[in-house]
N, CA, C and O of each residue as an XYZ file, in Angstrom:
804
protein
N       1.070     -1.704      0.311
C       0.223      0.137     -0.095
C       0.869      1.133      0.169
O       0.371      2.242     -0.021
N       1.980      1.005      0.611
C       2.658      2.613      0.777
C       3.380      2.558     -0.382
O       3.821      3.663     -0.697
N       3.710      1.515     -1.262
C       4.391      1.899     -2.189
C       3.953      2.406     -3.373
O       4.642      3.029     -4.181
N       2.244      2.003     -3.515
C       1.417      2.384     -4.410
C       1.084      3.952     -4.197
O       1.110      4.688     -5.184
N       0.760      4.493     -2.870
C       0.962      5.680     -3.029
C       2.274      6.675     -3.023
O       2.144      7.896     -2.935
N       3.569      6.012     -3.130
C       4.429      6.795     -3.594
C       4.565      6.709     -4.590
O       5.151      7.670     -5.087
N       4.247      5.829     -5.340
C       4.279      6.326     -6.748
C       3.117      7.141     -7.310
O       3.359      7.742     -8.356
N       2.018      7.248     -6.838
C       0.980      7.990     -7.056
C       1.407      9.312     -6.934
O       1.096     10.124     -7.806
N       2.333      9.759     -5.606
C       2.619     10.704     -5.787
C       4.272     11.287     -6.346
O       4.697     12.432     -6.195
N       4.815     10.424     -6.843
C       5.624     11.135     -7.983
C       4.896     11.198     -8.993
O       5.087     12.251     -9.601
N       3.591     10.066     -9.786
C       3.082     10.590    -10.680
C       2.439     12.161    -10.570
O       2.456     13.009    -11.463
N       2.051     12.251     -9.642
C       1.413     13.587     -9.632
C       2.325     15.067     -9.700
O       1.984     16.185    -10.086
N       3.419     14.641     -9.241
C       4.500     15.809     -9.118
C       5.495     15.854    -10.323
O       6.181     16.804    -10.703
N       5.389     14.419    -10.896
C       5.445     15.101    -12.265
C       4.713     15.940    -13.445
O       5.027     16.738    -14.328
N       3.545     15.291    -12.942
C       2.835     16.151    -14.030
C       2.679     17.747    -13.418
O       2.513     18.652    -14.236
N       2.723     17.982    -12.328
C       2.924     19.205    -11.401
C       3.581     19.887    -12.161
O       3.202     21.034    -12.400
N       5.012     19.253    -12.883
C       6.420     19.959    -13.041
C       6.045     20.180    -14.716
O       6.838     20.876    -15.350
N       5.437     19.886    -15.087
C       5.494     19.907    -16.500
C       4.833     20.888    -16.832
O       5.206     21.668    -17.709
N       3.197     21.058    -15.849
C       2.475     22.051    -16.178
C       3.653     23.240    -15.914
O       4.058     23.861    -16.897
N       4.052     23.466    -14.928
C       4.470     24.915    -14.523
C       5.810     25.322    -15.668
O       6.386     26.397    -15.838
N       5.963     24.262    -16.195
C       6.769     24.975    -18.146
C       6.113     24.990    -18.879
O       6.553     25.403    -19.952
N       5.253     24.743    -18.852
C       4.587     25.495    -20.173
C       4.885     26.441    -20.288
O       4.990     27.224    -19.343
N       5.183     26.784    -21.731
C       5.807     27.957    -22.387
C       5.067     29.585    -22.408
O       5.561     30.705    -22.534
N       3.842     29.163    -22.244
C       2.912     30.312    -22.242
C       1.580     29.628    -21.202
O       0.885     28.665    -21.526
N       1.446     30.550    -19.678
C       0.294     29.878    -19.292
C      -0.894     30.530    -19.136
O      -0.887     31.751    -18.983
N      -2.028     29.842    -19.152
C      -3.331     30.869    -18.638
C      -3.829     30.748    -17.239
O      -4.429     29.722    -16.917
N      -3.619     31.769    -16.322
C      -2.952     32.421    -15.355
C      -4.651     32.953    -14.544
O      -4.736     32.728    -13.336
N      -5.513     33.418    -15.034
C      -6.229     33.984    -14.447
C      -7.667     34.112    -15.341
O      -7.838     33.853    -16.532
N      -8.439     34.505    -14.539
C     -10.169     35.046    -15.389
C     -10.736     35.900    -14.848
O     -11.176     35.788    -13.704
N     -10.881     37.334    -15.845
C     -11.011     38.232    -15.387
C     -12.809     39.115    -16.273
O     -12.822     39.193    -17.502
N     -13.735     39.507    -15.675
C     -14.571     39.458    -16.183
C     -14.694     40.756    -17.262
O     -14.020     41.749    -16.987
N     -15.574     40.784    -18.538
C     -15.275     42.048    -19.099
C     -15.646     43.115    -18.808
O     -16.603     42.773    -18.114
N     -15.659     44.568    -18.772
C     -16.354     45.392    -18.424
C     -17.427     45.759    -19.589
O     -17.518     45.075    -20.609
N     -18.364     47.091    -19.299
C     -19.122     47.203    -20.416
C     -18.058     47.191    -21.519
O     -17.994     46.367    -22.432
N     -17.118     48.365    -21.275
C     -16.310     48.806    -22.179
C     -15.379     47.434    -23.252
O     -14.622     47.662    -24.196
N     -15.552     46.843    -23.010
C     -15.217     45.366    -23.294
C     -13.504     45.320    -23.062
O     -12.680     45.074    -23.943
N     -13.293     45.548    -22.002
C     -11.584     45.828    -21.384
C     -11.913     44.689    -20.108
O     -13.050     44.817    -19.655
N     -11.075     43.594    -19.469
C     -10.450     42.967    -18.184
C     -10.684     44.417    -17.344
O     -10.195     45.517    -17.600
N     -11.807     43.947    -16.010
C     -12.044     44.446    -14.812
C     -10.989     44.042    -13.801
O     -10.139     43.163    -13.943
N     -11.179     44.801    -12.795
C      -9.890     44.823    -11.887
C      -9.529     43.518    -11.172
O      -8.475     42.915    -10.969
N     -11.284     43.245    -10.758
C     -11.252     41.980     -9.685
C     -11.250     40.717    -10.742
O     -11.681     40.812    -11.891
N     -10.766     39.675    -10.243
C     -11.287     38.154    -10.814
C     -12.723     37.400    -10.400
O     -13.442     37.560     -9.414
N     -12.795     36.879    -11.079
C     -14.240     35.960    -10.822
C     -13.334     34.296    -10.623
O     -12.303     33.824    -11.102
N     -14.097     33.946     -9.922
C     -13.931     32.731     -9.690
C     -14.655     31.786    -10.266
O     -14.193     30.646    -10.297
N     -15.927     32.065    -10.835
C     -17.159     31.190    -11.272
C     -18.089     32.608    -11.966
O     -18.151     33.769    -11.560
N     -18.789     31.893    -13.248
C     -19.878     32.517    -13.681
C     -21.364     32.328    -13.575
O     -21.844     31.543    -12.757
N     -21.965     32.919    -14.254
C     -23.638     32.140    -14.339
C     -23.682     33.136    -15.599
O     -22.970     34.067    -15.975
N     -25.075     32.391    -16.172
C     -25.257     32.963    -17.320
C     -27.187     32.359    -17.345
O     -27.607     31.235    -17.072
N     -28.065     33.721    -17.815
C     -29.729     32.943    -17.937
C     -29.426     32.506    -19.337
O     -29.064     33.451    -20.039
N     -29.459     31.629    -19.800
C     -29.360     31.229    -21.131
C     -30.553     31.436    -22.393
O     -30.493     31.083    -23.571
N     -31.683     32.174    -21.620
C     -32.836     32.401    -22.592
C     -32.408     33.934    -22.963
O     -33.182     34.660    -23.587
N     -31.060     34.392    -22.515
C     -30.839     35.687    -22.946
C     -30.166     35.909    -24.190
O     -30.476     36.609    -25.154
N     -28.520     34.675    -23.824
C     -27.581     34.521    -24.462
C     -27.257     33.205    -24.537
O     -27.683     32.359    -23.751
N     -26.630     33.022    -25.312
C     -25.972     31.155    -25.452
C     -24.828     31.584    -25.304
O     -24.286     30.960    -26.217
N     -23.953     32.235    -24.805
C     -22.442     32.653    -24.794
C     -22.127     33.057    -23.548
O     -22.966     33.686    -22.902
N     -21.038     32.804    -23.082
C     -20.163     33.232    -22.118
C     -18.999     34.255    -21.761
O     -18.142     33.989    -20.919
N     -19.029     35.098    -22.263
C     -17.383     35.847    -22.693
C     -16.859     36.526    -21.308
O     -17.436     37.049    -20.355
N     -15.487     36.274    -21.642
C     -14.961     36.808    -20.212
C     -13.471     37.160    -21.000
O     -13.415     37.534    -22.171
N     -12.282     36.961    -20.111
C     -10.877     37.586    -20.832
C     -10.067     36.470    -19.684
O     -10.259     36.275    -18.484
N      -9.048     35.839    -20.718
C      -7.926     35.283    -19.757
C      -6.669     35.962    -19.546
O      -6.140     36.108    -20.647
N      -6.137     36.320    -18.857
C      -4.931     36.320    -18.227
C      -3.754     35.603    -18.832
O      -3.886     34.421    -18.514
N      -2.381     35.798    -19.744
C      -1.919     35.162    -19.650
C      -0.137     35.493    -18.836
O       0.022     36.474    -18.109
N       0.929     34.578    -19.114
C       1.999     34.687    -18.475
C       3.118     33.486    -19.442
O       2.850     32.408    -19.974
N       4.498     34.321    -19.340
C       5.207     33.521    -20.534
C       6.388     33.340    -19.493
O       6.874     34.356    -18.996
N       6.850     32.143    -19.156
C       8.033     31.861    -18.280
C       9.761     32.312    -19.319
O      10.877     32.496    -18.833
N       9.299     32.372    -20.965
C       9.906     32.340    -21.857
C      11.168     33.538    -21.276
O      10.883     34.532    -20.609
N      12.408     33.203    -21.660
C      13.100     34.337    -21.693
C      13.111     34.966    -23.237
O      13.068     34.252    -24.239
N      13.182     36.549    -23.265
C      13.511     37.350    -24.499
C      14.810     37.369    -24.986
O      15.784     37.827    -24.389
N      14.797     36.728    -26.373
C      16.531     36.507    -26.477
C      17.086     38.013    -27.766
O      16.351     38.483    -28.635
N      17.781     38.219    -27.625
C      18.703     39.209    -27.841
C      18.731     39.397    -29.555
O      19.542     38.762    -30.228
N      17.775     40.318    -30.154
C      18.036     40.428    -31.457
C      16.918     39.584    -32.222
O      16.943     39.165    -33.379
N      15.989     39.463    -31.302
C      14.484     39.135    -31.604
C      13.538     39.881    -31.330
O      13.556     40.782    -30.491
N      12.522     39.520    -32.106
C      10.956     40.743    -32.095
C      10.691     40.433    -30.571
O      10.554     41.546    -30.063
N      10.586     39.718    -29.837
C      10.606     39.714    -28.145
C       9.186     38.517    -27.995
O       8.752     38.028    -26.952
N       8.702     38.289    -29.404
C       7.241     37.467    -29.731
C       7.995     36.035    -29.250
O       8.963     35.523    -29.811
N       7.259     35.506    -28.009
C       8.077     33.563    -27.732
C       7.115     32.768    -28.281
O       7.648     31.736    -28.688
N       5.376     32.786    -28.570
C       4.745     32.097    -28.383
C       3.399     32.716    -29.240
O       2.924     33.839    -29.072
N       3.018     31.899    -30.000
C       2.267     32.233    -31.577
C       0.593     31.523    -31.430
O       0.282     30.864    -32.422
N      -0.108     31.568    -30.703
C      -1.176     30.572    -30.476
C      -1.959     30.744    -31.819
O      -2.080     31.781    -32.470
N      -2.469     29.488    -32.094
C      -2.927     29.366    -33.848
C      -4.467     28.587    -33.615
O      -5.482     28.681    -34.305
N      -4.210     27.777    -32.348
C      -5.720     27.067    -32.328
C      -6.304     27.279    -31.032
O      -5.387     27.338    -30.213
N      -7.358     27.412    -30.518
C      -7.767     27.183    -29.132
C      -8.857     26.225    -28.728
O     -10.003     26.427    -29.129
N      -8.439     24.712    -27.599
C      -9.228     23.700    -28.020
C     -10.162     23.858    -26.533
O      -9.677     24.346    -25.512
N     -11.405     23.411    -26.623
C     -12.296     23.456    -25.630
C     -12.930     22.033    -25.331
O     -13.227     21.303    -26.277
N     -13.143     21.626    -23.992
C     -13.662     20.404    -23.464
C     -14.543     20.884    -22.622
O     -14.236     21.943    -22.073
N     -15.815     20.281    -22.295
C     -16.958     20.488    -20.988
C     -16.949     19.068    -20.539
O     -16.533     18.041    -21.074
N     -17.726     19.394    -19.012
C     -18.140     18.739    -18.055
C     -18.956     19.091    -17.872
O     -18.745     20.299    -17.976
N     -20.513     18.899    -17.486
C     -21.583     19.260    -16.651
C     -22.431     18.471    -15.723
O     -22.679     17.276    -15.883
N     -22.771     19.053    -14.947
C     -23.826     18.228    -13.739
C     -25.426     18.915    -13.736
O     -25.400     19.997    -14.321
N     -26.582     18.614    -13.308
C     -27.795     18.956    -13.404
C     -28.341     19.509    -14.623
O     -28.664     20.693    -14.716
N     -28.450     18.647    -15.578
C     -28.075     17.353    -16.002
C     -26.750     16.765    -16.262
O     -26.087     17.664    -16.780
N     -26.187     15.918    -16.180
C     -24.519     15.501    -16.689
C     -25.401     15.470    -18.314
O     -26.552     15.181    -18.642
N     -24.134     15.946    -19.081
C     -24.122     15.626    -20.331
C     -22.535     15.377    -20.947
O     -21.455     15.869    -20.620
N     -22.946     14.300    -22.071
C     -21.682     14.300    -22.964
C     -21.563     15.598    -23.738
O     -22.631     16.136    -24.029
N     -20.414     16.206    -24.129
C     -19.858     16.913    -25.343
C     -18.738     16.401    -25.736
O     -17.972     15.619    -25.173
N     -18.697     17.009    -26.962
C     -17.593     16.748    -28.065
C     -16.221     17.275    -28.119
O     -16.509     18.041    -29.039
N     -14.787     17.556    -27.890
C     -14.302     18.194    -27.982
C     -14.408     19.362    -29.411
O     -14.541     18.912    -30.549
N     -14.333     20.748    -29.165
C     -14.320     21.596    -29.912
C     -12.969     22.272    -30.107
O     -12.154     22.307    -29.185
N     -12.668     22.940    -31.591
C     -11.439     23.715    -31.884
C     -11.996     25.020    -32.595
O     -13.149     24.871    -32.999
N     -11.343     26.475    -32.880
C     -11.399     27.304    -33.335
C      -9.977     27.454    -33.334
O      -9.256     27.213    -32.366
N      -9.590     27.869    -34.478
C      -8.596     28.844    -35.222
C      -8.567     30.043    -34.829
O      -9.567     30.737    -35.009
N      -7.421     30.581    -34.199
C      -6.904     31.859    -33.781
C      -5.697     32.589    -33.870
O      -4.667     32.083    -34.315
N      -5.763     33.578    -33.530
C      -4.112     33.898    -33.824
C      -4.160     35.093    -32.724
O      -4.932     36.026    -32.507
N      -2.613     34.474    -31.964
C      -2.562     35.509    -30.961
C      -1.070     35.649    -30.351
O      -0.651     34.733    -29.643
N      -0.357     36.646    -30.582
C       0.773     36.516    -30.113
C       1.491     36.772    -28.965
O       1.356     37.941    -28.603
N       2.388     35.936    -28.081
C       2.572     36.278    -26.703
C       3.683     36.468    -26.121
O       3.954     35.402    -25.569
N       4.617     37.338    -25.895
C       5.797     38.006    -25.695
C       5.956     37.035    -24.445
O       5.214     36.574    -23.577
N       7.892     36.925    -24.948
C       8.800     35.969    -24.074
C       8.588     37.419    -22.593
O       8.430     38.629    -22.754
N       8.682     36.577    -21.207
C       8.621     36.970    -20.660
C       7.403     37.849    -19.957
O       7.150     38.406    -18.889
N       6.908     37.646    -21.051
C       5.332     38.400    -19.963
C       4.943     37.901    -18.973
O       5.158     36.696    -18.843
N       4.304     38.552    -18.015
C       3.747     38.498    -17.026
C       2.430     38.403    -16.712
O       1.586     38.757    -17.535
N       2.107     37.950    -15.576
C       0.473     38.129    -15.784
C       0.082     39.332    -15.256
O       0.557     40.000    -14.338
N      -0.975     39.525    -16.069
C      -1.820     40.848    -16.089
C      -1.303     41.928    -17.392
O      -2.013     42.884    -17.705
N       0.054     41.633    -18.112
C       0.004     42.086    -19.061
C      -0.202     41.700    -20.428
O       0.112     42.385    -21.402
N      -0.787     40.481    -20.457
C      -1.269     40.353    -21.586
C      -2.873     39.389    -21.159
O      -2.881     38.674    -20.157
N      -3.759     39.479    -21.798
C      -4.873     38.650    -21.942
C      -5.524     38.338    -23.142
O      -5.010     39.054    -24.001
N      -6.390     37.637    -23.639
C      -7.170     37.638    -24.756
C      -8.951     37.393    -24.231
O      -9.475     36.935    -23.216
N      -9.331     37.817    -25.183
C     -10.673     38.001    -25.077
C     -11.716     36.621    -25.593
O     -12.040     36.751    -26.773
N     -12.244     35.440    -24.977
C     -12.721     34.403    -25.028
C     -14.234     34.407    -24.931
O     -14.740     35.322    -24.282
N     -14.998     33.527    -25.477
C     -16.650     33.132    -25.746
C     -15.917     31.743    -24.815
O     -14.730     31.620    -25.118
N     -16.247     31.024    -24.089
C     -16.179     29.875    -23.010
C     -17.132     28.801    -24.010
O     -16.611     27.739    -24.351
N     -18.316     29.076    -24.386
C     -18.986     27.921    -24.641
C     -19.250     27.842    -25.880
O     -20.290     28.353    -26.295
N     -18.199     27.059    -26.916
C     -18.212     26.672    -28.096
C     -19.526     26.627    -28.833
O     -20.491     26.755    -28.079
N     -19.929     26.419    -30.613
C     -21.214     26.408    -31.228
C     -21.459     25.399    -30.934
O     -22.659     25.321    -30.675
N     -20.699     24.047    -30.758
C     -21.659     22.885    -30.718
C     -22.250     22.965    -29.337
O     -23.462     22.923    -29.127
N     -21.206     23.099    -28.282
C     -21.708     23.157    -26.389
C     -22.822     23.912    -26.538
O     -23.829     23.625    -25.892
N     -22.806     24.776    -27.243
C     -24.204     25.952    -26.943
C     -25.259     25.051    -27.736
O     -26.281     25.037    -27.050
N     -25.416     24.383    -28.759
C     -26.027     23.628    -28.971
C     -27.007     22.790    -28.340
O     -28.237     22.814    -28.285
N     -25.893     21.862    -27.771
C     -26.372     20.598    -26.790
C     -27.253     21.599    -25.614
O     -28.409     21.437    -25.222
N     -26.589     22.315    -25.353
C     -27.218     23.299    -23.897
C     -28.571     23.866    -24.306
O     -29.249     24.461    -23.469
N     -28.914     23.735    -25.331
C     -30.010     24.456    -25.887
C     -31.480     23.299    -25.496
O     -32.702     23.398    -25.607
N     -30.401     22.100    -24.941
C     -32.082     21.179    -25.269
C     -31.830     20.521    -23.570
O     -32.693     19.840    -23.016
N     -30.693     20.828    -23.014
C     -30.454     20.582    -21.530
C     -30.536     21.712    -20.555
O     -30.325     21.571    -19.351
N     -30.779     22.580    -21.000
C     -30.223     23.362    -19.752
C     -31.499     23.528    -18.811
O     -32.410     23.867    -19.567
N     -32.030     23.434    -17.368
C     -33.087     23.396    -16.932
C     -33.781     24.623    -16.587
O     -33.015     25.569    -16.771
N     -35.137     25.068    -16.081
C     -35.418     26.384    -15.836
C     -35.279     26.474    -14.808
O     -35.121     25.503    -14.067
N     -35.297     28.024    -14.323
C     -35.108     28.610    -12.424
C     -36.104     27.808    -11.417
O     -37.233     27.536    -11.827
N     -35.861     27.574    -10.618
C     -34.805     27.686    -10.076
C     -33.940     26.462    -10.012
O     -33.374     26.348     -8.925
N     -33.678     25.485    -10.913
C     -32.788     24.869    -11.444
C     -31.854     25.232    -11.855
O     -31.874     26.239    -12.562
N     -30.276     24.353    -11.496
C     -29.372     25.461    -12.355
C     -28.121     24.293    -12.796
O     -27.662     23.405    -12.078
N     -27.943     24.458    -13.494
C     -27.030     23.889    -14.280
C     -25.625     23.863    -14.324
O     -25.183     24.784    -15.010
N     -24.518     22.917    -13.689
C     -23.115     23.221    -13.563
C     -22.398     22.567    -14.860
O     -22.368     21.399    -15.246
N     -21.638     24.157    -15.570
C     -20.885     23.599    -17.162
C     -19.374     23.935    -16.279
O     -19.057     24.805    -15.468
N     -18.724     22.879    -16.841
C     -17.162     23.305    -16.924
C     -16.526     23.280    -17.567
O     -15.797     22.351    -17.916
N     -16.620     24.463    -17.979
C     -15.588     24.504    -19.768
C     -14.150     24.910    -19.336
O     -13.733     25.767    -18.557
N     -13.505     23.925    -20.174
C     -11.944     23.948    -19.904
C     -11.120     24.352    -21.562
O     -11.207     23.873    -22.693
N     -10.670     24.994    -21.203
C     -10.077     25.696    -22.699
C      -8.390     25.407    -22.240
O      -7.949     25.201    -21.109
N      -7.448     25.494    -23.906
C      -6.042     25.291    -24.004
C      -6.157     26.437    -25.103
O      -7.119     27.113    -25.469
N      -4.385     26.398    -25.623
C      -4.144     27.247    -26.459
C      -2.926     26.187    -27.186
O      -1.882     25.657    -26.807
N      -3.446     26.218    -27.993
C      -2.181     24.969    -29.043
C      -1.643     26.388    -29.992
O      -2.420     27.245    -30.413
N       0.125     26.400    -30.241
C       0.408     27.206    -31.570
C       2.056     26.704    -31.180
O       2.518     25.801    -30.483
N       2.661     27.816    -32.035
C       4.086     27.404    -32.038
C       4.975     28.418    -31.437
O       4.595     29.588    -31.389
N       6.301     28.013    -30.903
C       7.327     28.356    -30.733
C       7.996     29.534    -31.767
O       7.879     29.192    -32.944
N       8.645     30.795    -31.589
C       9.729     31.093    -32.674
C      10.298     30.067    -33.610
O      10.483     29.869    -34.810
N      10.489     29.480    -32.345
C      11.679     28.094    -33.001
C      10.658     27.228    -33.906
O      11.119     26.185    -34.372
N       9.575     27.494    -34.144
C       8.746     26.383    -35.028
C       8.319     25.394    -34.277
O       7.351     24.748    -34.678
N       9.017     25.022    -32.881
C       8.746     23.991    -32.393
C       7.139     24.456    -31.654
O       6.792     25.569    -31.259
N       6.132     22.762    -31.654
C       4.698     23.032    -31.622
C       4.366     22.866    -29.725
O       5.192     22.313    -28.998
N       3.342     23.317    -29.310
C       3.868     23.402    -27.897
C       2.550     23.959    -27.290
O       2.259     24.910    -28.016
N       1.544     23.828    -26.249
C       0.425     24.342    -25.974
C       0.500     24.930    -24.547
O       1.594     24.940    -23.984
N      -0.335     25.304    -24.076
C      -0.329     26.105    -22.813
C      -1.019     24.983    -21.918
O      -1.507     23.925    -22.316
N      -0.938     25.498    -20.524
C      -1.988     24.789    -19.534
C      -3.346     24.399    -19.881
O      -3.771     24.878    -20.932
N      -3.959     23.789    -19.357
C      -5.739     24.014    -18.959
C      -6.196     24.576    -18.504
O      -5.736     24.570    -17.363
N      -7.247     25.463    -18.612
C      -7.939     26.252    -17.384
C      -8.936     26.161    -17.362
O      -9.561     26.705    -18.273
N      -9.849     25.251    -16.070
C     -11.242     25.175    -16.359
C     -11.973     26.346    -15.064
O     -11.475     26.685    -13.990
N     -13.389     26.775    -15.724
C     -13.738     27.670    -15.374
C     -15.486     26.634    -14.827
O     -16.074     25.710    -15.388
N     -15.768     27.379    -13.555
C     -17.557     26.889    -13.804
C     -18.362     27.980    -14.069
O     -18.349     29.087    -13.530
N     -19.448     27.322    -15.438
C     -20.302     28.471    -15.317
C     -21.740     28.403    -14.736
O     -22.200     27.378    -15.238
N     -22.691     28.955    -13.942
C     -23.861     28.208    -13.778
C     -25.116     28.723    -14.445
O     -25.602     29.848    -14.333
N     -25.534     27.746    -15.125
C     -26.836     28.459    -16.205
C     -27.855     27.365    -16.138
O     -27.865     26.134    -16.138
N     -28.852     28.519    -16.073
C     -30.354     28.299    -16.034
C     -31.043     28.831    -17.358
O     -30.388     29.281    -18.297
N     -32.441     28.738    -17.346
C     -33.478     29.761    -17.696
C     -34.420     30.504    -16.847
O     -35.344     30.052    -16.171
N     -33.888     32.177    -17.051
C     -34.974     32.785    -16.057
C     -35.726     33.306    -17.206
O     -36.248     34.323    -16.750
N     -36.047     33.206    -18.308
C     -37.297     34.354    -19.001
C     -35.946     35.091    -20.098
O     -34.772     35.329    -19.816
N     -36.742     35.308    -21.453
C     -36.157     36.898    -22.087
C     -37.035     37.677    -22.056
O     -37.946     37.945    -21.274
N     -36.704     38.015    -22.945
C     -37.537     39.514    -23.949
C     -39.189     38.950    -24.634
O     -39.381     37.978    -25.365
N     -39.905     39.642    -24.258
C     -41.081     39.470    -25.006
C     -41.223     39.101    -26.712
O     -40.761     40.083    -27.292
N     -41.646     38.153    -27.649
C     -41.674     38.274    -28.741
C     -41.826     39.377    -29.489
O     -42.833     40.079    -29.393
N     -40.617     39.694    -30.493
C     -40.310     40.477    -31.088
C     -39.545     41.390    -30.764
O     -39.291     42.315    -31.536
N     -38.888     41.262    -29.194
C     -37.780     42.322    -29.085
C     -36.422     41.253    -28.607
O     -36.455     40.063    -28.293
N     -35.563     41.959    -28.673
C     -34.082     41.951    -28.479
C     -33.425     41.976    -26.993
O     -33.736     42.946    -26.302
N     -32.369     40.813    -26.314
C     -32.009     42.135    -25.254
C     -30.826     42.178    -25.446
O     -29.969     41.362    -25.786
N     -30.863     43.788    -25.058
C     -29.328     44.847    -24.765
C     -28.938     44.579    -23.523
O     -29.502     44.871    -22.468
N     -27.444     43.718    -23.796
C     -26.911     43.651    -22.474
C     -26.336     44.724    -21.663
O     -26.121     45.753    -22.304
N     -25.985     44.760    -20.240
C     -25.207     45.817    -20.271
C     -23.807     45.610    -19.047
O     -24.374     45.054    -18.106
N     -22.648     45.751    -18.739
C     -21.675     44.977    -18.348
C     -21.260     43.955    -19.513
O     -21.946     43.854    -20.530
N     -20.080     43.196    -19.299
C     -19.573     42.319    -19.402
C     -19.633     42.262    -21.417
O     -20.111     41.400    -22.156
N     -18.939     43.547    -21.736
C     -18.826     43.617    -22.894
C     -20.524     43.544    -23.542
O     -20.639     42.879    -24.571
N     -21.436     44.006    -23.141
C     -22.678     44.343    -23.126
C     -23.002     42.683    -23.867
O     -23.416     42.559    -25.020
N     -22.730     41.574    -22.986
C     -23.954     40.406    -22.827
C     -24.871     40.336    -22.695
O     -24.846     41.501    -22.300
N     -25.967     40.057    -22.604
C     -26.936     40.407    -21.569
C     -27.111     38.391    -20.976
O     -26.819     37.273    -21.400
N     -27.754     39.025    -19.813
C     -27.960     37.568    -18.938
C     -26.392     36.841    -18.302
O     -26.380     35.886    -17.526
N     -25.543     37.313    -18.659
C     -24.499     36.867    -17.788
C     -24.070     37.961    -16.545
O     -24.268     39.173    -16.467
N     -23.237     36.786    -15.387
C     -23.006     37.620    -14.181
C     -24.317     38.495    -13.763
O     -24.181     39.436    -12.981
N     -25.492     38.184    -14.265
C     -26.476     38.942    -13.384
C     -26.782     41.158    -13.283
O     -27.327     42.069    -12.660
N     -25.638     40.698    -14.802
C     -25.892     41.967    -14.932
C     -27.172     42.558    -15.893
O     -27.839     41.702    -16.473
N     -27.516     43.903    -16.070
C     -29.125     44.537    -16.365
C     -28.627     43.742    -17.830
O     -27.728     43.029    -18.276
N     -30.016     44.481    -18.252
C     -30.446     44.282    -19.662
C     -31.128     44.868    -19.772
O     -31.481     45.288    -18.670
N     -31.990     45.497    -20.993
C     -33.227     46.047    -22.072
C     -33.545     45.314    -23.144
O     -32.744     44.691    -23.841
N     -34.540     45.373    -23.265
C     -35.426     44.600    -24.554
C     -35.771     45.503    -25.150
O     -36.430     46.444    -24.706
N     -35.330     45.342    -26.392
C     -35.477     46.439    -27.900
C     -36.084     46.088    -28.907
O     -36.157     46.841    -29.878
């Protein structure tokens, strides 16, 4: 028994070491302001009224432990793809992995808070699946959205970031009357997100 525990601890330590050596790391989630810039405070979880929006938009801060090379452009990593995976509870639902082509350059030596990327954490296929399973309030579904970036270093070597998992609590609380559309306040004007207000037009 002790030997098995020892092996498990070694395996976990090795995994943690690999995670810490990612050339670019996803380190923090900050909500969008109404002006579509990162807010000052971090969010540990999100909320979405699915009757108003099928998107959850937010910002992710990036950091890079790479050292800048003299004579280089300073760019250490170029992201080419974002990968999405999901798990859910209430109800438990199966999702397919999704990917989307992107372009993002991150400088070598970037510190947390110096660089960020805006993302929609709910992919197209996930939104379609959620449309048939999201419960009506007061029931709430928990969606764990996991993202990572894939790309290349300036040397051409293919690498990827760590994975970041963010919980979003989703329900249906009602939308706008027929013939009207919701206009959001806050969160880059995404209605129904994180309890921000909205108007029907």
